[in-house]
Amino acid sequence: MVLCAFRYAYQIKKKEISPILSTWIIFLLGTLLSLITYALAEKHDFRSGILNTLDVLVVMTVFCSILAWGNRQVRFKPFERWYLLGIALITLYGLVSGDAWSSNIFTQLLISIGYAPTIQNLITQKKNTESFTG
């Protein structure tokens, strides 16, 4: 995962790819929420949830690379706005109910759904903006 993140960053710096910042904001919020809800549900057991931690680090690497060398324009598409609303609702549910485990399950579902626009972009656009390595 770390190697993929560095490859992604390298490709962004060399202008080989131009990932969409709004997509990576969504991924960052989703992976952060996943890490937080997992940590709360599993009593801060980061060792067994190492992939959650790595997900956040990888996404942060790509996100920071886009900010440093990529296109910083942010324009949320309608699906992404609904996704942000989903993040807000999961956060609100977790805060009100105190049920971190269910919040984590909802977050995993949301992250899975979140890949759909990226896959759609890869299929419908004439130019690939994302790394095939990632």
Coordinates of C-alpha atoms in Angstrom, one line a residue:
M1 CA 0.0 0.0 0.0
V2 CA 2.8 2.4 0.9
L3 CA 4.6 1.6 -2.5
C4 CA 1.3 2.4 -4.3
A5 CA 1.0 5.7 -2.4
F6 CA 4.5 6.7 -3.4
R7 CA 3.9 5.7 -7.0
Y8 CA 0.7 7.7 -7.0
A9 CA 2.5 10.7 -5.6
Y10 CA 5.3 10.3 -8.2
Q11 CA 2.8 10.1 -11.1
I12 CA 1.1 13.2 -9.8
K13 CA 4.3 15.1 -9.5
K14 CA 5.4 14.1 -13.0
K15 CA 1.9 15.1 -14.4
E16 CA 1.3 11.6 -15.7
I17 CA -2.1 11.5 -13.9
S18 CA -4.4 14.3 -12.6
P19 CA -6.6 12.9 -9.9
I20 CA -9.7 14.9 -9.0
L21 CA -9.3 16.6 -5.6
S22 CA -12.9 16.3 -4.6
T23 CA -12.8 12.5 -4.9
W24 CA -9.8 12.4 -2.6
I25 CA -11.4 14.7 -0.1
I26 CA -14.3 12.2 0.0
F27 CA -11.8 9.3 0.4
L28 CA -10.0 11.1 3.1
L29 CA -13.1 11.8 5.1
G30 CA -14.4 8.2 4.6
T31 CA -11.1 6.6 5.7
L32 CA -10.7 8.9 8.6
L33 CA -14.3 8.2 9.8
S34 CA -13.6 4.5 9.3
L35 CA -10.4 4.6 11.4
I36 CA -12.1 6.6 14.2
T37 CA -15.2 4.4 14.4
Y38 CA -13.0 1.3 14.3
A39 CA -10.8 2.6 17.0
L40 CA -13.7 3.4 19.2
A41 CA -15.5 0.1 18.6
E42 CA -12.4 -2.0 19.2
K43 CA -11.1 0.0 22.2
H44 CA -8.2 1.6 20.3
D45 CA -6.8 -1.6 19.0
F46 CA -4.8 -0.2 16.1
R47 CA -2.7 -3.3 15.5
S48 CA -5.6 -5.5 14.4
G49 CA -7.0 -2.6 12.4
I50 CA -3.7 -1.7 10.7
L51 CA -5.3 -1.6 7.3
N52 CA -7.6 1.2 8.4
T53 CA -4.5 3.1 9.6
L54 CA -2.7 2.4 6.3
D55 CA -5.7 3.5 4.3
V56 CA -5.7 6.9 5.9
L57 CA -1.9 7.3 5.4
V58 CA -2.2 6.3 1.7
V59 CA -5.1 8.6 1.1
M60 CA -3.4 11.5 2.9
T61 CA -0.3 10.9 0.8
V62 CA -2.3 11.2 -2.4
F63 CA -4.3 14.1 -1.1
C64 CA -1.2 16.0 -0.1
S65 CA 0.4 15.2 -3.5
I66 CA -2.6 16.7 -5.3
L67 CA -2.4 19.8 -3.1
A68 CA 1.4 20.1 -3.8
W69 CA 1.6 19.3 -7.5
G70 CA -1.9 18.6 -8.9
N71 CA -5.1 20.4 -9.8
R72 CA -6.4 22.0 -6.6
Q73 CA -9.8 22.9 -8.1
V74 CA -12.7 21.5 -6.0
R75 CA -16.1 21.0 -7.5
F76 CA -18.3 18.5 -5.8
K77 CA -20.5 16.5 -8.1
P78 CA -24.1 15.7 -7.0
F79 CA -23.1 12.1 -6.0
E80 CA -20.3 13.5 -3.9
R81 CA -22.6 15.9 -2.1
W82 CA -24.8 13.0 -1.2
Y83 CA -21.7 11.1 0.0
L84 CA -20.8 14.0 2.2
L85 CA -24.3 14.0 3.6
G86 CA -23.9 10.3 4.3
I87 CA -20.6 11.0 6.2
A88 CA -22.4 13.7 8.3
L89 CA -25.3 11.3 9.0
I90 CA -23.0 8.5 10.1
T91 CA -21.1 10.9 12.3
L92 CA -24.4 12.2 13.8
Y93 CA -25.7 8.7 14.3
G94 CA -22.4 7.7 16.1
L95 CA -22.5 10.7 18.4
V96 CA -26.1 10.4 19.3
S97 CA -26.3 6.6 19.7
G98 CA -22.7 6.0 20.9
D99 CA -22.7 2.9 18.7
A100 CA -19.3 3.0 17.1
W101 CA -19.5 -0.6 15.8
S102 CA -22.6 0.1 13.6
S103 CA -21.1 3.5 12.6
N104 CA -18.1 1.6 11.3
I105 CA -20.2 -0.8 9.4
F106 CA -22.2 2.1 7.8
T107 CA -18.9 3.8 7.0
Q108 CA -17.6 0.6 5.2
L109 CA -20.7 0.5 3.2
L110 CA -20.4 4.1 2.3
I111 CA -16.7 3.6 1.3
S112 CA -17.7 0.7 -0.9
I113 CA -20.4 2.8 -2.6
G114 CA -17.9 5.6 -3.0
Y115 CA -15.8 3.7 -5.5
A116 CA -18.7 3.8 -8.0
P117 CA -18.1 7.3 -9.4
T118 CA -14.3 6.6 -9.8
I119 CA -15.0 3.4 -11.7
Q120 CA -17.6 5.2 -13.8
N121 CA -15.1 8.0 -14.6
L122 CA -12.5 5.4 -15.6
I123 CA -15.0 3.8 -18.0
T124 CA -16.6 6.8 -19.5
Q125 CA -13.8 9.4 -19.8
K126 CA -11.5 9.4 -22.8
K127 CA -8.5 10.1 -20.5
N128 CA -7.6 8.2 -17.4
T129 CA -7.0 10.7 -14.5
E130 CA -6.2 8.0 -11.9
S131 CA -3.3 5.6 -11.5
F132 CA -3.8 2.0 -12.6
T133 CA -1.3 1.0 -10.0
G134 CA -3.5 2.3 -7.2

